[in-house]
Coordinates of C-alpha atoms in Angstrom, one line a residue:
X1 CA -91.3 84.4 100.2
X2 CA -90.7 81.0 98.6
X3 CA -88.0 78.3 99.7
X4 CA -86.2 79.2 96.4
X5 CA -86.0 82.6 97.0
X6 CA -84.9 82.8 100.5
X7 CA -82.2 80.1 99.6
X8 CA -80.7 82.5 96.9
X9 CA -80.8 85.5 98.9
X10 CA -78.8 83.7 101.2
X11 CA -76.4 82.9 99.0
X12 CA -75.9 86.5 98.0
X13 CA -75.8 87.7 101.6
X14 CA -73.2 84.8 102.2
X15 CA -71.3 86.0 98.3
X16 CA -71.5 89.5 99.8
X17 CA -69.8 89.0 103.3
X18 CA -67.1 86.5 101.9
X19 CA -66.3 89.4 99.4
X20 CA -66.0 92.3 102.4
X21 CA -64.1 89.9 104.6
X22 CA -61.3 89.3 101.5
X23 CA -61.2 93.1 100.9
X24 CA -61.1 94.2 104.9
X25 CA -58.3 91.5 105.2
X26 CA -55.0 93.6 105.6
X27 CA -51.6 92.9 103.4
X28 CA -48.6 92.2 104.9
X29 CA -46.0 95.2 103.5
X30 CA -42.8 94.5 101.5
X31 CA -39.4 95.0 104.0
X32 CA -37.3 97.7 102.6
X33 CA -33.9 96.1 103.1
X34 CA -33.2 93.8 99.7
X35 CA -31.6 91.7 102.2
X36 CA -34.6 90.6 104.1
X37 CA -36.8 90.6 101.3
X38 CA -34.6 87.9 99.7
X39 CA -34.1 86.4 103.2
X40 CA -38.1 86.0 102.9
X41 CA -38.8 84.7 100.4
X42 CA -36.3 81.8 100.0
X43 CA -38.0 81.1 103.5
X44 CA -41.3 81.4 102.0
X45 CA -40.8 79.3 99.1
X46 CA -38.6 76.3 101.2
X47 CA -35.8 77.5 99.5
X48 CA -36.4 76.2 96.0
X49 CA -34.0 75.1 93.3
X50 CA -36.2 76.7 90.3
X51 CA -36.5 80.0 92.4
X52 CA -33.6 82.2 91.1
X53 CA -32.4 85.3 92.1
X54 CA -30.2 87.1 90.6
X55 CA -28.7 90.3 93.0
X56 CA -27.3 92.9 90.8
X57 CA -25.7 96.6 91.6
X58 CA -27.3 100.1 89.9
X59 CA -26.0 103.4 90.2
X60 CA -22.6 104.3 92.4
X61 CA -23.4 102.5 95.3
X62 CA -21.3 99.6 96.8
X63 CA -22.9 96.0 96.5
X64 CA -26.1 94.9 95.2
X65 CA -28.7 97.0 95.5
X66 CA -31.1 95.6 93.0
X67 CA -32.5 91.8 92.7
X68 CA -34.8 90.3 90.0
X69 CA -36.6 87.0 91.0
X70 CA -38.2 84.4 88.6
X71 CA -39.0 80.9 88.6
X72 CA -37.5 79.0 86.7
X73 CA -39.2 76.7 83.5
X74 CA -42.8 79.5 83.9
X75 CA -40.8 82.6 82.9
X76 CA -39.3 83.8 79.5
X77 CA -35.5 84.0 80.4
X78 CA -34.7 84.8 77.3
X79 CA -36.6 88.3 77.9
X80 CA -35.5 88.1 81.4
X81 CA -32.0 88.3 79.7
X82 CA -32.6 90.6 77.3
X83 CA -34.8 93.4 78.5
X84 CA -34.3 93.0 83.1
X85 CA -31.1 91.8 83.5
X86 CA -29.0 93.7 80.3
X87 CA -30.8 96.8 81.0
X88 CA -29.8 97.0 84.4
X89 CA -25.9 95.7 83.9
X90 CA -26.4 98.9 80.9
X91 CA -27.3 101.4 83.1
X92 CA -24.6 100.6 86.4
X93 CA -23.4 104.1 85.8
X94 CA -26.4 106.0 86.1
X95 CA -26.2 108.7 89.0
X96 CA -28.4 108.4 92.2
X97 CA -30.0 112.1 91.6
X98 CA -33.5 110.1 91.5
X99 CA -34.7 107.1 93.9
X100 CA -33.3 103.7 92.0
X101 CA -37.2 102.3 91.9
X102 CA -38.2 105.3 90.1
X103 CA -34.9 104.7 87.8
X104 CA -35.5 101.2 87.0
X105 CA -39.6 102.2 86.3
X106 CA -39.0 104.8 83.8
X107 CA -35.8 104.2 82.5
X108 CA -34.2 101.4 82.4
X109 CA -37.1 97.9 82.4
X110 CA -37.6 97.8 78.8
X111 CA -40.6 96.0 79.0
X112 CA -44.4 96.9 78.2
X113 CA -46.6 95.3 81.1
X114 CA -44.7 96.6 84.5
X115 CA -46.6 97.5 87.6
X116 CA -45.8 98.4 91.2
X117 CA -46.5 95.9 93.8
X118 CA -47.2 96.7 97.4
X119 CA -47.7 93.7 99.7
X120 CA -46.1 90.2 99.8
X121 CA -49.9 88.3 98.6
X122 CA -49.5 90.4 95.2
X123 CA -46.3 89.5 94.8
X124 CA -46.2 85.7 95.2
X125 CA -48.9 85.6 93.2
X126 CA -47.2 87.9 90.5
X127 CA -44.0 85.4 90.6
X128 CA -45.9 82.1 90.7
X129 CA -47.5 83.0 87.5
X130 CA -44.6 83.5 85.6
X131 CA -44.0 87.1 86.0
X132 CA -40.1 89.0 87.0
X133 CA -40.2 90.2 90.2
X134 CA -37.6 93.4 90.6
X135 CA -36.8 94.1 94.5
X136 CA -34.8 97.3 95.3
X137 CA -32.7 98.3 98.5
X138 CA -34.9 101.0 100.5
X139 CA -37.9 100.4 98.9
X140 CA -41.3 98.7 100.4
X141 CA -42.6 98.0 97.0
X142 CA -41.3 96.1 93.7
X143 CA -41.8 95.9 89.9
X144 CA -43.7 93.0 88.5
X145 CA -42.4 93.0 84.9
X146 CA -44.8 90.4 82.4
X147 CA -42.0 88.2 81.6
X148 CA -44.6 84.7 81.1
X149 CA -43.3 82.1 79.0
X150 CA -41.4 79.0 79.2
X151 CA -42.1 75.4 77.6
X152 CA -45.6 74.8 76.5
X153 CA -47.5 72.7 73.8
X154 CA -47.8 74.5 70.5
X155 CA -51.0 75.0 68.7
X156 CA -51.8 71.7 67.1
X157 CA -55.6 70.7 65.4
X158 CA -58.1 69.2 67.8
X159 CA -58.4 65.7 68.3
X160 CA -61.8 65.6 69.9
X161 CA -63.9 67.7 67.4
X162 CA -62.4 66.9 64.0
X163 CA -64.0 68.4 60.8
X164 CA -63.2 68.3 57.6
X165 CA -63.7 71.6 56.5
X166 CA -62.9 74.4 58.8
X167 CA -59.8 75.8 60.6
X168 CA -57.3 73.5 62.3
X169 CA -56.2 75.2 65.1
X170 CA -57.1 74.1 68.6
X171 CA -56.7 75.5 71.9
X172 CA -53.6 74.6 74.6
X173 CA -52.7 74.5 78.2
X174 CA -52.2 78.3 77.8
X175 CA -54.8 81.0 79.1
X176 CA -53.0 83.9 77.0
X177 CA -53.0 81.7 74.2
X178 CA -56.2 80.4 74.3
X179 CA -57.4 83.8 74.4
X180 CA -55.9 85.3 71.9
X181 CA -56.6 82.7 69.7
X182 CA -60.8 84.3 70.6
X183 CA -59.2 87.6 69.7
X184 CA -58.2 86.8 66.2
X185 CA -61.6 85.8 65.2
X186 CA -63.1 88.9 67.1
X187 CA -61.5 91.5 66.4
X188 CA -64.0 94.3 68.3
X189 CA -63.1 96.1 71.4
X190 CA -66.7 95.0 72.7
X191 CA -65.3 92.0 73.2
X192 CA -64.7 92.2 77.4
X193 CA -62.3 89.8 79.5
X194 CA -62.2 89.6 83.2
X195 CA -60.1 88.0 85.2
X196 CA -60.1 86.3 88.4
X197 CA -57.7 83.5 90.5
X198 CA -59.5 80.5 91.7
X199 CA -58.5 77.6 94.2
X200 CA -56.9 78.6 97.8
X201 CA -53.9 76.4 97.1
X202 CA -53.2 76.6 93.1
X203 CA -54.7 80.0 92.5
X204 CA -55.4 79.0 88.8
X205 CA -56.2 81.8 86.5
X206 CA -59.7 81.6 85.2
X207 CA -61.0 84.2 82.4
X208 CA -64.4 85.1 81.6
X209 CA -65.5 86.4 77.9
X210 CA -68.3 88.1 76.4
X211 CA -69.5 90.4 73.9
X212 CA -70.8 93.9 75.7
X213 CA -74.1 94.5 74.3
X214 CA -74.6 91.1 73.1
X215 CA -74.3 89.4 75.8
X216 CA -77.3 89.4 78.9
X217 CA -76.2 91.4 81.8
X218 CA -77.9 88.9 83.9
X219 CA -75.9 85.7 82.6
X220 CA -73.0 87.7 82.6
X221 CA -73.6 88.5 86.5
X222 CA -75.1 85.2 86.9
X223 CA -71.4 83.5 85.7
X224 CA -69.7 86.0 88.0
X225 CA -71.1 85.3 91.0
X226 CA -71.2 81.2 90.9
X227 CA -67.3 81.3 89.7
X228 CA -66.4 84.3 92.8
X229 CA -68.2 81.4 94.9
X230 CA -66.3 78.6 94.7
X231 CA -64.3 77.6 97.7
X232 CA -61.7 74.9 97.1
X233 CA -58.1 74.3 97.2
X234 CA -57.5 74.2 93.8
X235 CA -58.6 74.1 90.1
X236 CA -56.5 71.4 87.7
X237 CA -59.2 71.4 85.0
X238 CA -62.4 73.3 83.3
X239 CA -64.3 70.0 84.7
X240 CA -63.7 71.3 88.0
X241 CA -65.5 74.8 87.3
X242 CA -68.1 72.9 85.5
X243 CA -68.9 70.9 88.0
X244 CA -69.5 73.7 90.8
X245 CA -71.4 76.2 89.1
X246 CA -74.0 74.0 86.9
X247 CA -77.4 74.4 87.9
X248 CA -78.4 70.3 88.2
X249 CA -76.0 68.0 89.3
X250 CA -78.0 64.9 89.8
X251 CA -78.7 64.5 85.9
X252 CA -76.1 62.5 83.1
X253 CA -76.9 65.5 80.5
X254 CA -74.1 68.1 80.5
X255 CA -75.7 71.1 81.3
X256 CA -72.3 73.2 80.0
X257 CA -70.6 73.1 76.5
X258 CA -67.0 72.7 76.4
X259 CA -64.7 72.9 73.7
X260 CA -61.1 73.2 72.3
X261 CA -61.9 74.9 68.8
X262 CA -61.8 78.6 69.1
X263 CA -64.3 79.3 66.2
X264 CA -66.6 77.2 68.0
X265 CA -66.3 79.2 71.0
X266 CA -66.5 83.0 69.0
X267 CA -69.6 81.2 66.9
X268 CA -70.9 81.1 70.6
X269 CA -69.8 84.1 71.9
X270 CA -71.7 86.1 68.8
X271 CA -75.0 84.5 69.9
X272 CA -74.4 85.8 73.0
X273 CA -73.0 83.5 75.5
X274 CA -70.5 83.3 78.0
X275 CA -66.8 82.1 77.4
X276 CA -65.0 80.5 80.4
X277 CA -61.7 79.9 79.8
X278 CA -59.3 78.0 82.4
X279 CA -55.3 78.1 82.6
X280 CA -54.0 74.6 82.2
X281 CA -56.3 73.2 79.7
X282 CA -57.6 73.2 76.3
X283 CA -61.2 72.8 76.8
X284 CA -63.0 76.3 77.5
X285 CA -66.1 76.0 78.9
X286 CA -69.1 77.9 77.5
X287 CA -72.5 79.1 79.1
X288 CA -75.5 79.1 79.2
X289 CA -75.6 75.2 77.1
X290 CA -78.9 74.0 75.5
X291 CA -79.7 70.3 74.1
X292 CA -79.8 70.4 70.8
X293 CA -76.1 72.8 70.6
X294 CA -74.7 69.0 71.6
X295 CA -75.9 68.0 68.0
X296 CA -74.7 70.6 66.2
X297 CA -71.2 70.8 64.5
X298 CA -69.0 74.1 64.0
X299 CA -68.5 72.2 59.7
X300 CA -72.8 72.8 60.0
X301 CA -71.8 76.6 59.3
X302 CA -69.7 76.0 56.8
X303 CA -71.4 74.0 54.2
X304 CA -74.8 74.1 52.3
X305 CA -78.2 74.5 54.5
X306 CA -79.6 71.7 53.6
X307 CA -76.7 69.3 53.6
X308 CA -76.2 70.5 57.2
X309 CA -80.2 70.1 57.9
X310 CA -79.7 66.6 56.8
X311 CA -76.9 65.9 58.9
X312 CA -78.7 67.2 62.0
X313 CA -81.7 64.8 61.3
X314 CA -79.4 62.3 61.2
X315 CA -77.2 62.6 64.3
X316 CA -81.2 63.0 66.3
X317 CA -81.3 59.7 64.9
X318 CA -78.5 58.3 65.4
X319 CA -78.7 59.5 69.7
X320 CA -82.1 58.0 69.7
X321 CA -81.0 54.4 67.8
X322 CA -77.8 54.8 70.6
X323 CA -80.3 54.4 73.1
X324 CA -83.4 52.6 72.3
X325 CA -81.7 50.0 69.8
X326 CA -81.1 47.0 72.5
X327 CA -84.3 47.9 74.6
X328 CA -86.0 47.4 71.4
X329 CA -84.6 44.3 70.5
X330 CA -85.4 43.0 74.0
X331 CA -89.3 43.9 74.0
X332 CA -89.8 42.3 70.5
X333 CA -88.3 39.0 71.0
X334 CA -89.4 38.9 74.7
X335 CA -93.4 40.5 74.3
X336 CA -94.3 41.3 70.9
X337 CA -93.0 38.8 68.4
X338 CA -96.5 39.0 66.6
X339 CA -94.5 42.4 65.4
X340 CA -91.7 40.5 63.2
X341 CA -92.4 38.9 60.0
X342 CA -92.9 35.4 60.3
X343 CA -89.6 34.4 58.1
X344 CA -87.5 36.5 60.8
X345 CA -89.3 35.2 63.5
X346 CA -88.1 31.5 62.5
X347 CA -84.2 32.8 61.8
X348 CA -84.1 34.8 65.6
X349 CA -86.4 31.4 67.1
X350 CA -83.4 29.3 65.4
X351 CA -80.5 31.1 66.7
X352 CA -81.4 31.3 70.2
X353 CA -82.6 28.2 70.4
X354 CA -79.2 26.8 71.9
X355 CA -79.1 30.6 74.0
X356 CA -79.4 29.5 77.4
X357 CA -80.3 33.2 79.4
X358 CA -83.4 35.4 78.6
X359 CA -82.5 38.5 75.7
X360 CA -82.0 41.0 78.6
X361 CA -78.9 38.8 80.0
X362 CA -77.8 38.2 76.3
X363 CA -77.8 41.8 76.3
X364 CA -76.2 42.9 79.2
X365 CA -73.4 40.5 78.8
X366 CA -72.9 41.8 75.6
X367 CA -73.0 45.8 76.3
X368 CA -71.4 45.1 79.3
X369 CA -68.1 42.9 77.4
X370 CA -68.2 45.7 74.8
X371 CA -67.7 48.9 77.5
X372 CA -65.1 46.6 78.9
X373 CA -63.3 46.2 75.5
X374 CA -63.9 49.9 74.7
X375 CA -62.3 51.8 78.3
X376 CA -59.4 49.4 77.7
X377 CA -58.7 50.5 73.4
X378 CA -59.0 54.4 75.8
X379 CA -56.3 53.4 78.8
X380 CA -54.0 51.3 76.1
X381 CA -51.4 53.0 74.6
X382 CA -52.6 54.9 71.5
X383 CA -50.8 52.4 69.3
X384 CA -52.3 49.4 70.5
X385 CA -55.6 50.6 71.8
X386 CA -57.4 50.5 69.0
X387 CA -56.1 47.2 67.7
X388 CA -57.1 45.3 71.0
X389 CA -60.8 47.0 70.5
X390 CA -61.0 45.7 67.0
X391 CA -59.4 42.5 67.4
X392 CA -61.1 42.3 71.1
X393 CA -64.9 42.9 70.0
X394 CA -64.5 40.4 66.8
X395 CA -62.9 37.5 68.5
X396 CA -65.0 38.1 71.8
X397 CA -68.5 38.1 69.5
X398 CA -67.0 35.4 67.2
X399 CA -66.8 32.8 70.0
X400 CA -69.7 34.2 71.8
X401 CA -71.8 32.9 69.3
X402 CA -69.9 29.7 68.6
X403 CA -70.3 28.8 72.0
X404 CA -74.0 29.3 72.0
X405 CA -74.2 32.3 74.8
X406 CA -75.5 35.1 72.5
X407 CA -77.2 35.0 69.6
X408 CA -75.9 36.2 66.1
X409 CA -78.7 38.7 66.2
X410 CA -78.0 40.6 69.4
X411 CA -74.2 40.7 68.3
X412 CA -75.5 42.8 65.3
X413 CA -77.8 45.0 67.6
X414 CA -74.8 45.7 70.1
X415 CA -72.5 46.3 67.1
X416 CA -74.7 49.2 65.6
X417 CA -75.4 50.6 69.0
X418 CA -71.8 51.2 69.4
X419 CA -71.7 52.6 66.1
X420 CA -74.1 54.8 66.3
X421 CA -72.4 56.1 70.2
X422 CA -69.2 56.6 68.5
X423 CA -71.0 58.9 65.6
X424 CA -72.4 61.7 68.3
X425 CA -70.8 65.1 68.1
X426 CA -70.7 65.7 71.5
X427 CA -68.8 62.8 73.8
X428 CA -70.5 64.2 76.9
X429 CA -73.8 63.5 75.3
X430 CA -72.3 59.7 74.1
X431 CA -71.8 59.3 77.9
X432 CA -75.1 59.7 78.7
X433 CA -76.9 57.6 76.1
X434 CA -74.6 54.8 77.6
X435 CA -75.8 55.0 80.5
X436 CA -79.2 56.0 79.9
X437 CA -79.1 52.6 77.7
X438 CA -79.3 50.6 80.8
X439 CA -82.4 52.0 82.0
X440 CA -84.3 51.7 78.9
X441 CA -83.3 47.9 78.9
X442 CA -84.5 47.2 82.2
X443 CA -88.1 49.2 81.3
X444 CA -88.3 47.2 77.9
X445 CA -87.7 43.6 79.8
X446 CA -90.4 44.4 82.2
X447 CA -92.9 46.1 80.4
X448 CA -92.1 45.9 76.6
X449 CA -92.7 48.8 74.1
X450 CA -94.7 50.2 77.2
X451 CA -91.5 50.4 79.1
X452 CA -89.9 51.8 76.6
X453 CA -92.5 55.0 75.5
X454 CA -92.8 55.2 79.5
X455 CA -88.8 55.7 79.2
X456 CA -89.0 58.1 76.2
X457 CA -91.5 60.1 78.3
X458 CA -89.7 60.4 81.8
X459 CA -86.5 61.5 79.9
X460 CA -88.3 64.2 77.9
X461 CA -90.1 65.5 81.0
X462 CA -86.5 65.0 82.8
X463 CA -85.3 67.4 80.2
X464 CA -88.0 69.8 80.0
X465 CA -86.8 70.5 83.9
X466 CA -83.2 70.8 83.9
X467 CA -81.9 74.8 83.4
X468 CA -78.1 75.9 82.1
X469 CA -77.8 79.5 84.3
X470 CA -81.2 79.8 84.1
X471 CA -82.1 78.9 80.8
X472 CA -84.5 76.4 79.9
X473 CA -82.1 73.3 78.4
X474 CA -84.7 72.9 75.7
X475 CA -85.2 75.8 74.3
X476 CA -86.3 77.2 72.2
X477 CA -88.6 74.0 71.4
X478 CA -89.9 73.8 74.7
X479 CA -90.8 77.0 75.5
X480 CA -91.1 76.9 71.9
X481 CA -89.4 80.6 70.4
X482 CA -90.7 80.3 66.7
X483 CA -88.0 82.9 65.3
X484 CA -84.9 80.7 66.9
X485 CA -86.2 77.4 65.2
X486 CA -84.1 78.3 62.1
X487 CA -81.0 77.2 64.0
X488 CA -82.2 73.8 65.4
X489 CA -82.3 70.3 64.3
X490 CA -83.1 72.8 60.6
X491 CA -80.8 75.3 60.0
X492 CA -81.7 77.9 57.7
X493 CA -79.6 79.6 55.6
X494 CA -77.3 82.2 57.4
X495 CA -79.1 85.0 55.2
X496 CA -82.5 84.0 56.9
X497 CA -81.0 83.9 60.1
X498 CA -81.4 87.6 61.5
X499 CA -82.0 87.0 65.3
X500 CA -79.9 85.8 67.8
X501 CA -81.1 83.7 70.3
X502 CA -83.9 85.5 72.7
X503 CA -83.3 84.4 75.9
X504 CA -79.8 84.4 76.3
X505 CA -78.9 87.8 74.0
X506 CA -79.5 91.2 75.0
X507 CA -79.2 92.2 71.3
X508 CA -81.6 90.0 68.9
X509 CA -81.7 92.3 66.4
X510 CA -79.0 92.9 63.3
X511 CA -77.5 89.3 63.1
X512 CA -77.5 90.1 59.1
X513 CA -78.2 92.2 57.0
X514 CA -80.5 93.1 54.7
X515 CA -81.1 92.2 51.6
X516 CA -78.5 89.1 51.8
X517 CA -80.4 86.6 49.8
X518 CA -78.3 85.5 46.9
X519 CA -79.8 87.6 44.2
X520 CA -79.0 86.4 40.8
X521 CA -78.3 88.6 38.0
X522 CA -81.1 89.0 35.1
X523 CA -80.6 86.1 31.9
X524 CA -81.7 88.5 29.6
X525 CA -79.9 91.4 30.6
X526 CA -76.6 89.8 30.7
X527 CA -77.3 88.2 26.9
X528 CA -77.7 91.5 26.1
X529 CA -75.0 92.8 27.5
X530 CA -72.6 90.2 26.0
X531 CA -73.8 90.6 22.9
X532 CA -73.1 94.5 23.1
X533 CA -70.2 93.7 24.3
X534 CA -68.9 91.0 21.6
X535 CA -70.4 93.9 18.8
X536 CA -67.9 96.5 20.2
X537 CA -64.9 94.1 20.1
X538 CA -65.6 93.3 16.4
X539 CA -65.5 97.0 15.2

């Protein structure tokens, strides 16, 4: 048995034993006296100001027999009004022939989602999330009534993946929301959710979507198990997740997609991939994640083929000019000036003639003045930010070069660079070309265009080893799939496009149709049928 394999089977064994030891652990029952149930949990929750509970009397009984706890600012107390608290002041009259839990059950919560609840773990976790709890005298168990609401962002258009033909609605800090937002744009009951709380301390609400029979039942399980295996005290954002259940960690590519437009995430889900979606956040996370999806853009689907094939080209150019532009510039003007013509030799000779450092501290100074400039335009205020990144990055250059420390030249190299960073789809790709930047900058002032092609190979071999849930990142060009090439750096027209991809769908088969080519009608046939046509009007 191999090192690999004996280190996953541990893991399972270890998955296995933490998931007997939750389900042998035993509940602590609810008290049946309202009193000490309320007594419980003000103690429980430090007696808190936006805990309220309101006791209230049912039937013919003296005092309050009956208490409905919410938090306050989570919970809908408008249908905590209207449907809990009015339904039971309604029914005060109502004779005691029946147990009151039973009563307030089947006839008097007029609300869809109630369910009984039998220990205290069920029910803190029912009230912390924004749910009605109902506690009644006698009773060892309460009503959870679905009563989630309160103040939250509406849906507004995304500000990180802006297109200008498409939909403009964006996820929010809201699971339900987020979801159903998936919902409208899949309307099939093979669409599955399950659910699950992660984080010992802020049991966040984590949701996991797929299309049955689409989807791989291995990536499916394969998402399952590394999300039920993540021991922390809590989860504030889908970086979290991402960041304990990706396969490589010691890599700057993102080896998970993340998102905040929902037709991005169904586009996804209809290949066959996994949706992850976190309470709290807008950006859902989505798995398994492969190089060249970082390139693509959701407005690619939307327009022609070949517009959208010609964008692609460009944006592979645009990473690679992100990346290689400054190394470049550094292994011609340090090694192989024979490679410039001789006119442009004498203008770059001229200007750094009064440059005092070498081109690779020209360029560092200058890459690093212009990260500087560009985390402060981020941390500014939104009003100001981007005027001090302007006004910053012209001034700065502008008396660089006056002052003789960098050349005219390498402002212009820098300037494009940055350009070029700003125009990638994906800003966790952007990251990663800065940084790789660095590296190939070193390799180019050491060994030139050798450096650099020694660079260009270590990355792609870097890439052809990293996996997203098992999935080779740069697929389906390395291994190279022939029938998924159509949706690559060239994307075919949708009618041509009649598999899904092979190794993460369990269904290739019956993307589209048949016979979908645009067929255009017969010339001659539709002369002729004018004509006809125009002869019968006349008579």
């Amino acid at each position: 048995m191999s090192l690999f394999s004996l280190s996953k089977k541990m893991k399972k064994l270890k998955l296995q034993k933490k998931q007997t030891q939750q389900t042998d652990q035993p509940t602590k029952a609810i008290h049946r006296s309202l009193q000490d149930q309320i007594h419980y949990i003000k103690e429980k929750t430090g007696n808190s100001t936006d805990v309220n509970i309101r006791q209230l009397q049912l039937g013919d009984g003296i005092g309050p027999n009956a208490a409905v706890v919410f938090i306050e600012g989570i919970a809908d107390s408008k249908a905590i009004n209207d449907f809990i608290i009015e339904s039971i002041m309604n029914n005060r009259s109502v004779h005691n022939s029946r147990p009151l839990f039973e009563i307030l059950l089947e006839d008097v919560v007029a609300l869809g989602d109630v369910k009984e609840i039998n220990d205290w773990e069920n029910l803190f976790l029912s009230l912390m999330s924004g749910e009605s709890i109902i506690l009644v005298d006698g009773s060892h168990k309460a009503l959870s009534a679905s009563t989630r609401g309160g103040e939250q962002r509406s849906i507004q258009e995304p500000s990180s993946q802006v297109t200008v033909r498409g939909p403009r609605d964006g996820f929010t800090e809201s699971i339900r929301t987020n979801t159903a937002l998936i919902r409208r744009r899949i309307q099939n009951p093979n669409l599955w959710m399950e659910n699950m709380k992660i984080g010992s301390v802020t049991k966040t609400d984590v949701s996991i979507m797929y299309i049955k029979g689409i989807a791989k039942e291995d990536i499916i399980q394969e998402v399952r198990n590394r999300l039920k295996s993540i021991e922390i005290d809590g989860i504030l954002e889908s970086g979290y997740i991402e960041q304990l259940i990706e396969d490589q960690a010691l890599t700057t590519f993102p080896t998970l997609y993340h998102t905040e437009r929902p037709d991005m995430v169904a586009g996804n889900l209809l290949e066959g991939r996994v949706a992850i979606v976190v309470n709290g956040t807008p950006f859902v996370l989505i798995a398994p994640a492969v190089f060249i999806q970082f390139f693509q853009s959701v407005e690619d689907y939307y327009g022609r083929a070949d517009i959208a094939t010609a964008l692609r080209f460009l944006r592979i150019l645009i990473f690679f000019i992100s990346i290689i532009a400054p190394a470049a510039y550094i292994a011609i003007t340090t090694f192989h000036q024979e490679m410039i013509p001789t006119q442009l030799l004498i203008a770059i000779a001229a200007q750094r003639e009064t440059v005092p450092f070498p081109a690779l501290v020209e360029a560092l100074i200058m890459e690093v003045s212009f990260e500087i400039l560009r985390e402060a335009g981020v941390r500014m205020p939104r009003a100001v930010g981007s005027a001090i990144s302007i006004v910053g990055a012209l001034v700065i250059g502008q008396a660089a070069v006056q002052a003789g420390i960098v050349s005219p030249a390498m402002v212009i190299v820098v300037a494009i660079t940055a350009i070029a960073n700003f125009a990638t789809p994906a800003f966790a790709v952007a990251i990663s070309a800065r940084l790789i930047r660095f590296g190939f900058m070193f390799a180019a002032a050491t060994f030139g265009f050798y450096g650099i092609i020694l660079g260009i190979i270590i990355l792609a071999v870097h890439l052809c080893s990293l996996r997203s849930f098992g999935v080779p990142y740069l697929t389906p060009m390395a291994p190279l799939i022939v029938e998924n090439l159509g949706d690559t750096i060239i994307r075919l027209p949708l009618w041509a496009q009649k598999k899904r991809p092979r190794l993460f769908s369990g269904n290739t088969e019956n993307r589209v149709g048949e016979n979908q080519k645009p067929q255009p009608p017969d010339s001659k046939g539709m002369v002729n049928s004018t004509i006809e046509k125009g002869d019968q009007d006349e008579s």
